[in-house]
PDB file of N, CA and C in Angstrom:
ATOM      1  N   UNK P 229      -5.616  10.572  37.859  1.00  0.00           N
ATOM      2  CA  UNK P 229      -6.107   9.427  37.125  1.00  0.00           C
ATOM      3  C   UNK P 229      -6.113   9.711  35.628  1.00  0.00           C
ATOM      4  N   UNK P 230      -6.299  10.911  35.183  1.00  0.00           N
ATOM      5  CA  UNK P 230      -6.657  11.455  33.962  1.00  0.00           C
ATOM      6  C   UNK P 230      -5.503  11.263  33.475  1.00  0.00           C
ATOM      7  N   UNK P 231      -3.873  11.645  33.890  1.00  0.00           N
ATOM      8  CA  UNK P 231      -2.983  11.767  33.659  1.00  0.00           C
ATOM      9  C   UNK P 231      -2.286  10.259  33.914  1.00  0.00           C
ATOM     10  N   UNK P 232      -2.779   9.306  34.282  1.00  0.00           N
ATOM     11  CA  UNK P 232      -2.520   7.849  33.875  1.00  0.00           C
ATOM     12  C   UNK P 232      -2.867   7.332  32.762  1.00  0.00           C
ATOM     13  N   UNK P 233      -4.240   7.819  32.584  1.00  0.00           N
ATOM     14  CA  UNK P 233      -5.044   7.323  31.298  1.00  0.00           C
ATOM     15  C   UNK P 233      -4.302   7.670  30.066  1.00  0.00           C
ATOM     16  N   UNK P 234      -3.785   9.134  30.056  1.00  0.00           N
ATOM     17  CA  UNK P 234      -2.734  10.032  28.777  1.00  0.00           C
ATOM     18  C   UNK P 234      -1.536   9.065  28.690  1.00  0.00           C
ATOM     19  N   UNK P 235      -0.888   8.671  29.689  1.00  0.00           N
ATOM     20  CA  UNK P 235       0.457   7.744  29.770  1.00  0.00           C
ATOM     21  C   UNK P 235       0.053   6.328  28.793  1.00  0.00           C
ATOM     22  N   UNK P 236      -1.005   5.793  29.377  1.00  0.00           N
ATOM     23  CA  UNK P 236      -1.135   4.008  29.035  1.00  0.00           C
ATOM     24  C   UNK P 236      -1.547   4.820  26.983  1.00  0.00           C
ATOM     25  N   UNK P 237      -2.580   5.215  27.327  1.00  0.00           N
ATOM     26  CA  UNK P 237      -2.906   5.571  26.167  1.00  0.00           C
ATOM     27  C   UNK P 237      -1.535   5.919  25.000  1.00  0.00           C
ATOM     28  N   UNK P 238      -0.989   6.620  25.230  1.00  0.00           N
ATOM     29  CA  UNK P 238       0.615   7.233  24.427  1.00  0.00           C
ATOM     30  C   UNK P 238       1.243   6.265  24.188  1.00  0.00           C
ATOM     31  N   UNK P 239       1.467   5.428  25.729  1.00  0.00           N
ATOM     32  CA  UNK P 239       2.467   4.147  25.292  1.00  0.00           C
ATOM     33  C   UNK P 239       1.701   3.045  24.543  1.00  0.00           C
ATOM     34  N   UNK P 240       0.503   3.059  24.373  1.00  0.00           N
ATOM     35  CA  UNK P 240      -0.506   2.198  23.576  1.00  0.00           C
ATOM     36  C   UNK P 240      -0.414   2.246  21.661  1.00  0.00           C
ATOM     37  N   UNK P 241      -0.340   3.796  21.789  1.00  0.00           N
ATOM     38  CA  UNK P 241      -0.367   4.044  19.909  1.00  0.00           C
ATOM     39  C   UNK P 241       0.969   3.195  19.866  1.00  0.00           C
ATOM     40  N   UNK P 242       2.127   3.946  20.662  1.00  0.00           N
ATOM     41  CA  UNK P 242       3.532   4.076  20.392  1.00  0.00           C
ATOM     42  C   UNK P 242       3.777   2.622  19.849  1.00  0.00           C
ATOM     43  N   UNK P 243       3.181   2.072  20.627  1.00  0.00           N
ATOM     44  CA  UNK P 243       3.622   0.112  20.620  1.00  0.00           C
ATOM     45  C   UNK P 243       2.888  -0.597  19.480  1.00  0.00           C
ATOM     46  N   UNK P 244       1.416  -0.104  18.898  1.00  0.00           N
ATOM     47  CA  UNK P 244       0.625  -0.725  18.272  1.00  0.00           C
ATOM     48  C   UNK P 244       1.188  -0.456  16.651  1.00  0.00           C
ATOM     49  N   UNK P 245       2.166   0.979  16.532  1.00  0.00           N
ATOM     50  CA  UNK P 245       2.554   1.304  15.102  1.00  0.00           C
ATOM     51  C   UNK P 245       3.614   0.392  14.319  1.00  0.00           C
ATOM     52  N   UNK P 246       3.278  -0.072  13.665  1.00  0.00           N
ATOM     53  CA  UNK P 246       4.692  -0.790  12.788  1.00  0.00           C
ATOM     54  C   UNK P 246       5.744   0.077  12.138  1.00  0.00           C
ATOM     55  N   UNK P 247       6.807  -0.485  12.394  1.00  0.00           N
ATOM     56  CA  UNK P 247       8.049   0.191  11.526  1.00  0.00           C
ATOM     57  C   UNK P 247       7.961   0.019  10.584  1.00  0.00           C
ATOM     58  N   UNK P 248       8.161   0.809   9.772  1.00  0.00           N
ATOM     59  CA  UNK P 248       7.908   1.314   7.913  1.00  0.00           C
ATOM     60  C   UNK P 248       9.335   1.218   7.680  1.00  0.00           C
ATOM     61  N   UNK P 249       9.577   0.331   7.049  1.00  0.00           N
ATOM     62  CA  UNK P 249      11.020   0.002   5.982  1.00  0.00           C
ATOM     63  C   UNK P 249      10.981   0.719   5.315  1.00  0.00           C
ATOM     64  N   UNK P 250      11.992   1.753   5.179  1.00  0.00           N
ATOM     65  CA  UNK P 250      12.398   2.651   3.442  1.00  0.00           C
ATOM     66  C   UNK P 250      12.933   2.191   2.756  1.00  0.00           C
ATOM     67  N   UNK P 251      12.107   2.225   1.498  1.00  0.00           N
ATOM     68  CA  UNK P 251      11.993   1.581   0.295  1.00  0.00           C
ATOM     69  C   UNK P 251      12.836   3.157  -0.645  1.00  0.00           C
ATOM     70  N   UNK P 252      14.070   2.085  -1.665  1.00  0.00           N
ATOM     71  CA  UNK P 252      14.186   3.159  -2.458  1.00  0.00           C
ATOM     72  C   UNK P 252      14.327   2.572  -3.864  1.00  0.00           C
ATOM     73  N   UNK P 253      14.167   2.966  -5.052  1.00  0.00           N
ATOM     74  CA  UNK P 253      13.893   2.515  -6.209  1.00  0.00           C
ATOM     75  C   UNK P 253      14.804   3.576  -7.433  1.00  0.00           C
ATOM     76  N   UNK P 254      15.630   2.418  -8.102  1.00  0.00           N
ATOM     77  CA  UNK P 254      16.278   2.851  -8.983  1.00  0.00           C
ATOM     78  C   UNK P 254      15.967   2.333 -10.508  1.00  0.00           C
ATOM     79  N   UNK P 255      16.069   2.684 -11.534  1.00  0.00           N
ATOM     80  CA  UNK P 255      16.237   2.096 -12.675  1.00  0.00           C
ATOM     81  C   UNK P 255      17.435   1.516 -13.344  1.00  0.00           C
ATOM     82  N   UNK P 256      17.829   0.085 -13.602  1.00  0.00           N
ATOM     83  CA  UNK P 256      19.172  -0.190 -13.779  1.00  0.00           C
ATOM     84  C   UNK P 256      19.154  -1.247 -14.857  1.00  0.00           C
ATOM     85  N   UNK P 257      20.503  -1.791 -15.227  1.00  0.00           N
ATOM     86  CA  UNK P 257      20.195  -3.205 -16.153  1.00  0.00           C
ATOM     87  C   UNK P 257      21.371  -3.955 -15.536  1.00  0.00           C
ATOM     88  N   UNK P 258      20.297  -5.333 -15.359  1.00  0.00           N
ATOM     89  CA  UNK P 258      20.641  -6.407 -14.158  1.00  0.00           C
ATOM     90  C   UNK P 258      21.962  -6.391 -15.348  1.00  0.00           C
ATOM     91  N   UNK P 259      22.776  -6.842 -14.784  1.00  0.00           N
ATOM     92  CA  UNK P 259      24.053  -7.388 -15.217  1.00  0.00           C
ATOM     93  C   UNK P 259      25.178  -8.581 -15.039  1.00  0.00           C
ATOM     94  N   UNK P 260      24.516  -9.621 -13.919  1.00  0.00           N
ATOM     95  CA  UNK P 260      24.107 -10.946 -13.529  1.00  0.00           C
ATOM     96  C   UNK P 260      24.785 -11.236 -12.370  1.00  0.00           C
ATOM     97  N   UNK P 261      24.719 -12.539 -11.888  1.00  0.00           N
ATOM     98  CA  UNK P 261      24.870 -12.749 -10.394  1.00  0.00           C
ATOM     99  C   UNK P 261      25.964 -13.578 -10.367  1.00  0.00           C
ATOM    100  N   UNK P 262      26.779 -13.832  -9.362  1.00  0.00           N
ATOM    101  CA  UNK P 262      27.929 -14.066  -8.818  1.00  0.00           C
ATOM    102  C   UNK P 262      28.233 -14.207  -7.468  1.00  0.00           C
ATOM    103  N   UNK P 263      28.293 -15.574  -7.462  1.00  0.00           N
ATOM    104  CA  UNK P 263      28.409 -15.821  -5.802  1.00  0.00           C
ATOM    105  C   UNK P 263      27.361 -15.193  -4.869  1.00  0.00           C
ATOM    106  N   UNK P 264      26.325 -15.249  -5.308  1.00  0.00           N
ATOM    107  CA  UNK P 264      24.895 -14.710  -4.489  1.00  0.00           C
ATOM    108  C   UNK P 264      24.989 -13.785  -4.482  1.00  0.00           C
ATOM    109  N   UNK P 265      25.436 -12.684  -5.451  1.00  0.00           N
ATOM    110  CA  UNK P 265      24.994 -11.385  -5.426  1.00  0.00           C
ATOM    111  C   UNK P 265      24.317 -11.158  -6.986  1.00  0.00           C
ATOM    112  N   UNK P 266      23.217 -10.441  -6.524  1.00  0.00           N
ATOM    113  CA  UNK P 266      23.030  -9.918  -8.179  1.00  0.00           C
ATOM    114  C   UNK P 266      23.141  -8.784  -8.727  1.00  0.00           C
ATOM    115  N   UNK P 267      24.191  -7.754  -9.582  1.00  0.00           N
ATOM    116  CA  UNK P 267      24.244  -6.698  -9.831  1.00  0.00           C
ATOM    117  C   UNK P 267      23.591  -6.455 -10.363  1.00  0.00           C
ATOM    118  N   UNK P 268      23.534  -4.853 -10.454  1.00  0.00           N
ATOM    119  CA  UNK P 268      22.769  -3.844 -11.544  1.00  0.00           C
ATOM    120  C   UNK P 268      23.458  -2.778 -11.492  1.00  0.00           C
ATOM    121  N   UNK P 269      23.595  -2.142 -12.923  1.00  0.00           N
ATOM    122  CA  UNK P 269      24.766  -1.051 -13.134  1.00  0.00           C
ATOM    123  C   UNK P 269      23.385  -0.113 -13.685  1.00  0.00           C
ATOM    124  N   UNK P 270      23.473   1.565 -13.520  1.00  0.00           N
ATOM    125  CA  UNK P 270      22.639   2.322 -13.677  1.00  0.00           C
ATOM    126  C   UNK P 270      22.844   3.190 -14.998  1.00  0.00           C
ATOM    127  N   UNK P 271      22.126   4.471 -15.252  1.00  0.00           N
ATOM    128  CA  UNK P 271      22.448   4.837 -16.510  1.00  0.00           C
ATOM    129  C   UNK P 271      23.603   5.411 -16.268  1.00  0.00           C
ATOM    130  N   UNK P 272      24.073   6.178 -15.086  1.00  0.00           N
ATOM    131  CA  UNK P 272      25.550   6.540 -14.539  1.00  0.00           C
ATOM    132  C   UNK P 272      26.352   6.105 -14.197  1.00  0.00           C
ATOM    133  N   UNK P 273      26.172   4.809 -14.568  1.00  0.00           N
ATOM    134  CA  UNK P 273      27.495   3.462 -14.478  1.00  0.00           C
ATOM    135  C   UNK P 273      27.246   3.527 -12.809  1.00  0.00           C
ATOM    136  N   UNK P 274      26.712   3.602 -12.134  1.00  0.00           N
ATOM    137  CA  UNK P 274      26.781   3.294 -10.443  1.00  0.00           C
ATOM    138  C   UNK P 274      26.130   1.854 -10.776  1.00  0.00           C
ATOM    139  N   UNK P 275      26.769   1.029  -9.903  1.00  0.00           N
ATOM    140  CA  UNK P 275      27.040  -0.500  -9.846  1.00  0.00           C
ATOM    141  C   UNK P 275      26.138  -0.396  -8.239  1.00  0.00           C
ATOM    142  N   UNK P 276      25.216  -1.809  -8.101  1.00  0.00           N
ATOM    143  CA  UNK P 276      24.448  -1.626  -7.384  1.00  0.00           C
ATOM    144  C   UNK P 276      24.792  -3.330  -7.195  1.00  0.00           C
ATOM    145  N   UNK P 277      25.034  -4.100  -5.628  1.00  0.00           N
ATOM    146  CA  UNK P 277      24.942  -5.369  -5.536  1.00  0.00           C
ATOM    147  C   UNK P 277      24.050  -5.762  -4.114  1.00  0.00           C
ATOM    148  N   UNK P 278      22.944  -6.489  -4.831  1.00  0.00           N
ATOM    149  CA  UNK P 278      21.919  -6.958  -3.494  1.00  0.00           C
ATOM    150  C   UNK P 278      22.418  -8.320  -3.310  1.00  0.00           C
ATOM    151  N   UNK P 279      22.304  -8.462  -1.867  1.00  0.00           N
ATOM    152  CA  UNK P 279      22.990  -9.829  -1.736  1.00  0.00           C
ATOM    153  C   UNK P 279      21.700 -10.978  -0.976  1.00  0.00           C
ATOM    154  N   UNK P 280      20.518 -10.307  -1.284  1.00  0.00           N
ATOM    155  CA  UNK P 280      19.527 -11.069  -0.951  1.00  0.00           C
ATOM    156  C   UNK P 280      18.078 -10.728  -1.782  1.00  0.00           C
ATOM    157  N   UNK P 281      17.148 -11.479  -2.254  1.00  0.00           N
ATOM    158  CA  UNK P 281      15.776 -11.006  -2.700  1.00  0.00           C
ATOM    159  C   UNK P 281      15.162 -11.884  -2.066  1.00  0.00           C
ATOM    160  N   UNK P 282      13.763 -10.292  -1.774  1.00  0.00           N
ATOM    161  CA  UNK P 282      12.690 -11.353  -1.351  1.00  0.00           C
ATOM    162  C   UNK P 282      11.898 -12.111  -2.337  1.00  0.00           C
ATOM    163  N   UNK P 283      10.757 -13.187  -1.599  1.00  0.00           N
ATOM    164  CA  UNK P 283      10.675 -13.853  -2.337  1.00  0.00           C
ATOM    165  C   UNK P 283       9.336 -13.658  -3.650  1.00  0.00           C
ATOM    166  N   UNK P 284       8.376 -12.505  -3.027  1.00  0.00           N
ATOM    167  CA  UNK P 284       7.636 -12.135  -4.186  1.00  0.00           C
ATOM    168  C   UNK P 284       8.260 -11.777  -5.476  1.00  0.00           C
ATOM    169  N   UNK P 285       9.828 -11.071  -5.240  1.00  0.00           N
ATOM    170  CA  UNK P 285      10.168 -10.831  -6.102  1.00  0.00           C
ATOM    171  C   UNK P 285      11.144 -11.949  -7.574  1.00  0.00           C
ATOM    172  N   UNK P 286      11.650 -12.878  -6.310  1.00  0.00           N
ATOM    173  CA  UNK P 286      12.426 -13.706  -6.999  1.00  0.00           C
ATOM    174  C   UNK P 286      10.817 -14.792  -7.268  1.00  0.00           C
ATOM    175  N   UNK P 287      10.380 -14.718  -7.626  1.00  0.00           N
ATOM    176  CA  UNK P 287       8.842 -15.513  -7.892  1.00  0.00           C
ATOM    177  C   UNK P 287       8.622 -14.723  -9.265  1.00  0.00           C
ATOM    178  N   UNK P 288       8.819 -13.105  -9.264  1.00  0.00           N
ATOM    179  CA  UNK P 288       8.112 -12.564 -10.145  1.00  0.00           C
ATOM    180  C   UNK P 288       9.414 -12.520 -11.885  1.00  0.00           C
ATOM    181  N   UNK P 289      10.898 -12.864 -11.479  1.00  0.00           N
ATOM    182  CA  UNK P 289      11.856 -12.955 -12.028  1.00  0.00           C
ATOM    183  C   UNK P 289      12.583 -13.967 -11.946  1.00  0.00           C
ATOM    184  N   UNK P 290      13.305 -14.458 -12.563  1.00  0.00           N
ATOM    185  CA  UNK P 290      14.474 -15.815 -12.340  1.00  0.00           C
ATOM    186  C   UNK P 290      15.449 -15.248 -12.488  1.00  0.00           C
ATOM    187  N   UNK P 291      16.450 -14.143 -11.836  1.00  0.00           N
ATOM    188  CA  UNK P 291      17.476 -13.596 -12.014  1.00  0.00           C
ATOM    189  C   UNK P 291      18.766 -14.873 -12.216  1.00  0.00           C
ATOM    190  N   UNK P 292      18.503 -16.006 -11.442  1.00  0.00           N
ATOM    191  CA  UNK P 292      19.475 -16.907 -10.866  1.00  0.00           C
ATOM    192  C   UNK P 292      19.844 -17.369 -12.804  1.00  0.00           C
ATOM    193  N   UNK P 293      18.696 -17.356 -13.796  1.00  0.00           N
ATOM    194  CA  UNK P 293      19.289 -18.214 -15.066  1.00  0.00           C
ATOM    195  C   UNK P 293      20.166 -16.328 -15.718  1.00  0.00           C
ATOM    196  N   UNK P 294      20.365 -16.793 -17.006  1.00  0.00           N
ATOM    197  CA  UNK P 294      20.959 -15.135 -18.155  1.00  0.00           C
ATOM    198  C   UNK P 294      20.273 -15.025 -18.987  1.00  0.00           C
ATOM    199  N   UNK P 295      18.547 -15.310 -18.343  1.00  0.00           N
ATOM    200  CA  UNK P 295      17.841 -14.820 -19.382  1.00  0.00           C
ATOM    201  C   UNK P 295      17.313 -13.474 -19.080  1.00  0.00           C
ATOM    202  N   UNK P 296      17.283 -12.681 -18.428  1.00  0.00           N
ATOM    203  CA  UNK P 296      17.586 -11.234 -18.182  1.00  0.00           C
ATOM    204  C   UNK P 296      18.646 -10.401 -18.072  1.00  0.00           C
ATOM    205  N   UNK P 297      20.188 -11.256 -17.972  1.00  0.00           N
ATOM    206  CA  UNK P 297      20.909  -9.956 -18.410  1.00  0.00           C
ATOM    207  C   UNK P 297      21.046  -9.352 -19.491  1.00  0.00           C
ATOM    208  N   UNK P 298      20.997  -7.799 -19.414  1.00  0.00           N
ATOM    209  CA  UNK P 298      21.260  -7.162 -20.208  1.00  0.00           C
ATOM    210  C   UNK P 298      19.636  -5.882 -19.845  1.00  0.00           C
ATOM    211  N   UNK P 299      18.978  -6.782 -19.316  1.00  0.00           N
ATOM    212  CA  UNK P 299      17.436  -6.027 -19.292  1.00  0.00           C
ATOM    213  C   UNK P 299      17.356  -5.047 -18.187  1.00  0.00           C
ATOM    214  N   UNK P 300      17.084  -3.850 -18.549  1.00  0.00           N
ATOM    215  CA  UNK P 300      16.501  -3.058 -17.614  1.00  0.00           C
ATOM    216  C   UNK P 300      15.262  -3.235 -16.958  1.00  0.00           C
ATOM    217  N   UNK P 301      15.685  -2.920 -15.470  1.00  0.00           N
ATOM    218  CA  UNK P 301      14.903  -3.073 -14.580  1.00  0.00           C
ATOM    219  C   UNK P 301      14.553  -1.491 -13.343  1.00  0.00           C
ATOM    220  N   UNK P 302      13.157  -1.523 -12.866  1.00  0.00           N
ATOM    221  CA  UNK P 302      12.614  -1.046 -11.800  1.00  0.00           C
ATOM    222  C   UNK P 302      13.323  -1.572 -11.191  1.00  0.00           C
ATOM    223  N   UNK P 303      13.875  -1.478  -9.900  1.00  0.00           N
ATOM    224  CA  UNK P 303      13.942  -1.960  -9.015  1.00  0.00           C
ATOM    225  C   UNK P 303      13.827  -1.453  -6.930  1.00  0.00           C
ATOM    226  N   UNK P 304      13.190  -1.832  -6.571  1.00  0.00           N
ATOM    227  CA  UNK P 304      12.497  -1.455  -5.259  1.00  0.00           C
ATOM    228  C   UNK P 304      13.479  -2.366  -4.435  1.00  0.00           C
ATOM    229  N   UNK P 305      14.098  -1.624  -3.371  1.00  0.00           N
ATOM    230  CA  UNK P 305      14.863  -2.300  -2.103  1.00  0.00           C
ATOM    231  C   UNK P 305      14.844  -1.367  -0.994  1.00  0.00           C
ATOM    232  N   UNK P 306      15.323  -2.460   0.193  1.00  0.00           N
ATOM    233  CA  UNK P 306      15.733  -1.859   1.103  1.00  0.00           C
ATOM    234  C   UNK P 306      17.050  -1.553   1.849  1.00  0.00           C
ATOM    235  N   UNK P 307      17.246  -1.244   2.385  1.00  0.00           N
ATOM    236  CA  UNK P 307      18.835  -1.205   3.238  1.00  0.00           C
ATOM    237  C   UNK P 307      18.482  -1.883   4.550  1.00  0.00           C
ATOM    238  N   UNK P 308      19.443  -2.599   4.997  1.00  0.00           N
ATOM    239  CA  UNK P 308      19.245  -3.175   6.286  1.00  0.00           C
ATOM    240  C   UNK P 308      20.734  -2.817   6.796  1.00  0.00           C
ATOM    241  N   UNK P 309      20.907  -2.200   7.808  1.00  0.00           N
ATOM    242  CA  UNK P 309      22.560  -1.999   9.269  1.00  0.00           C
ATOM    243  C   UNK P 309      22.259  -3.980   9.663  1.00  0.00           C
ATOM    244  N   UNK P 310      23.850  -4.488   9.303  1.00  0.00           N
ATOM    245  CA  UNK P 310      24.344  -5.725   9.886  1.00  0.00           C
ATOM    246  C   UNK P 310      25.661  -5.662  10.833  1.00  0.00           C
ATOM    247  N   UNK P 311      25.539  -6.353  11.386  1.00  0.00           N
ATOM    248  CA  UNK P 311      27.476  -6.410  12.455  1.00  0.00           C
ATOM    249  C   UNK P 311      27.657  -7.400  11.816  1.00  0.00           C
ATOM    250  N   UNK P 312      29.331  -7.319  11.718  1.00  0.00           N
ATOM    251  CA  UNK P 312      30.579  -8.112  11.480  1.00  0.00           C
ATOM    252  C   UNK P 312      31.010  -8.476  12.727  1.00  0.00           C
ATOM    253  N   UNK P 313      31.972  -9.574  12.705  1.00  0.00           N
ATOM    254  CA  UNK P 313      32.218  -9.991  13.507  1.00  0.00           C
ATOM    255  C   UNK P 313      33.259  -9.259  14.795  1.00  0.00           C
ATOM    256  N   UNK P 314      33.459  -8.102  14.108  1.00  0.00           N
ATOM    257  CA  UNK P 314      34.512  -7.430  15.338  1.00  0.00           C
ATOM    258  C   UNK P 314      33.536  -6.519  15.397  1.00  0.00           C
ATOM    259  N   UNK P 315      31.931  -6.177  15.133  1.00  0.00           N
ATOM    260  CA  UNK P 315      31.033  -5.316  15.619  1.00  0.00           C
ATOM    261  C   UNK P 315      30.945  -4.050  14.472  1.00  0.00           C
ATOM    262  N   UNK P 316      31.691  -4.412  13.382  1.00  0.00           N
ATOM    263  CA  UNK P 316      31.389  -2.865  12.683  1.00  0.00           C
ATOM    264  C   UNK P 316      30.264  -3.383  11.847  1.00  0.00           C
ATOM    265  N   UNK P 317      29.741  -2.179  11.624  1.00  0.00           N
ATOM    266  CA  UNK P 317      28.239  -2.285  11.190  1.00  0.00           C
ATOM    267  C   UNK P 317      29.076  -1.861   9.379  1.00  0.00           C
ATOM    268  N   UNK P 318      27.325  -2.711   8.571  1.00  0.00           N
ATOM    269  CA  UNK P 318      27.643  -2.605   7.425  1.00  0.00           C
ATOM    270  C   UNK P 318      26.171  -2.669   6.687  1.00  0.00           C
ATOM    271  N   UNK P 319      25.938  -1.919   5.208  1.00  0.00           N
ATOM    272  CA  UNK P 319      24.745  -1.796   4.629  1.00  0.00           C
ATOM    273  C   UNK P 319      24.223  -3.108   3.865  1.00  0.00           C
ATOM    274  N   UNK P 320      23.365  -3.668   3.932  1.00  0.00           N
ATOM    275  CA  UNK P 320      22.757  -5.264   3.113  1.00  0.00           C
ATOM    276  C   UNK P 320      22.257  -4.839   1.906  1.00  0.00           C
ATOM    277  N   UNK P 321      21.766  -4.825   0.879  1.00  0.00           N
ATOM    278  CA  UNK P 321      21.062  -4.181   0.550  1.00  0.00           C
ATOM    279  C   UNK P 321      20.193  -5.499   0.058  1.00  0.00           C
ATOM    280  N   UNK P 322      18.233  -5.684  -0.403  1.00  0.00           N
ATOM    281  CA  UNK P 322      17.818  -6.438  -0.305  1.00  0.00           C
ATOM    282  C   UNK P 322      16.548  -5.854  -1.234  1.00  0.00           C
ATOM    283  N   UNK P 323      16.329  -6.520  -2.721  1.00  0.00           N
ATOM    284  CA  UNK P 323      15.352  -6.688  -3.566  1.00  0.00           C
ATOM    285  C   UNK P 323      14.082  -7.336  -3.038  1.00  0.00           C
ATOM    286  N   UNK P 324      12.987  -5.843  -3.258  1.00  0.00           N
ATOM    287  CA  UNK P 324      11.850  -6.531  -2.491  1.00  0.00           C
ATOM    288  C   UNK P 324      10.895  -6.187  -3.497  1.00  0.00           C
ATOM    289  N   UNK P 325      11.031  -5.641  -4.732  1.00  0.00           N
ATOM    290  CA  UNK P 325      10.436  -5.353  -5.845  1.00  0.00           C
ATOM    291  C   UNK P 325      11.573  -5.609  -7.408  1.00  0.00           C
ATOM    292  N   UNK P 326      10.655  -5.980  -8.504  1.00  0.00           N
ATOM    293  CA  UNK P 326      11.277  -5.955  -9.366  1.00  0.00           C
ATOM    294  C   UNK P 326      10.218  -5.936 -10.727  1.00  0.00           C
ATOM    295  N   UNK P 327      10.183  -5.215 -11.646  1.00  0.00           N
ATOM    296  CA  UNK P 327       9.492  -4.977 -12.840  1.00  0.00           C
ATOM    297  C   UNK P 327      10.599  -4.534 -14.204  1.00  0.00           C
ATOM    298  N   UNK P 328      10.160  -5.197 -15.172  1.00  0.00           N
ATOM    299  CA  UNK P 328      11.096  -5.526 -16.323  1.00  0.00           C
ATOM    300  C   UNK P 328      10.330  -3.737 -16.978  1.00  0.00           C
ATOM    301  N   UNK P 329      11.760  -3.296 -17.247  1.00  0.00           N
ATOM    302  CA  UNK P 329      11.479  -1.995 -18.368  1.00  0.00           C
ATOM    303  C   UNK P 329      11.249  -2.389 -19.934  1.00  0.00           C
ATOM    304  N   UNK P 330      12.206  -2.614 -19.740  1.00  0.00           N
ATOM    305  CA  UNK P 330      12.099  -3.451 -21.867  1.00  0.00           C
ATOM    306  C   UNK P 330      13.092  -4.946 -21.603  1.00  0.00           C
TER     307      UNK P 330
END
């Protein structure tokens, strides 16, 4: 019985924990949007394109007008795995933070 109780119990935490999205954060300057993507190029010229923001963030910025390109930005995202249509998987990437540097 003891060793039922250990089972329900285990499978109890296991189920009650939420998945933690990794969050990763770069410093970049937006460099503007195009066909629903919005770039950002870094201080090492690495070119960065999210093709979705959430919405605290697009609340906290209006990327969509050019009154921030050129401005460096914080920026906090995530990666999301998508399928294509013949099944190959591919990276999303998705603005879920955003804070103006200068």
């Amino acid at each position: 019985m003891k060793t039922v109780f250990i089972i329900f119990m285990a499978l109890g935490v296991s189920v009650s924990l939420p998945i933690q999205q990794e969050e990763f954060v770069i410093e970049a300057t937006y460099i503007g949007m195009e066909e629903g993507v919005y770039t950002f190029i870094d201080d090492d010229e690495l070119e960065y394109e999210f093709s979705d923001m959430d919405i605290k963030a697009s609340k906290k910025y209006d990327l969509d007008s050019d009154k921030f390109v050129g401005k460096k930005f914080e920026v906090t995202y995530w990666m999301n795995k998508e399928t294509d249509e013949n099944d190959d998987e591919y990276d999303v990437y998705i603005i879920v933070g955003l804070d103006l540097i200068n």
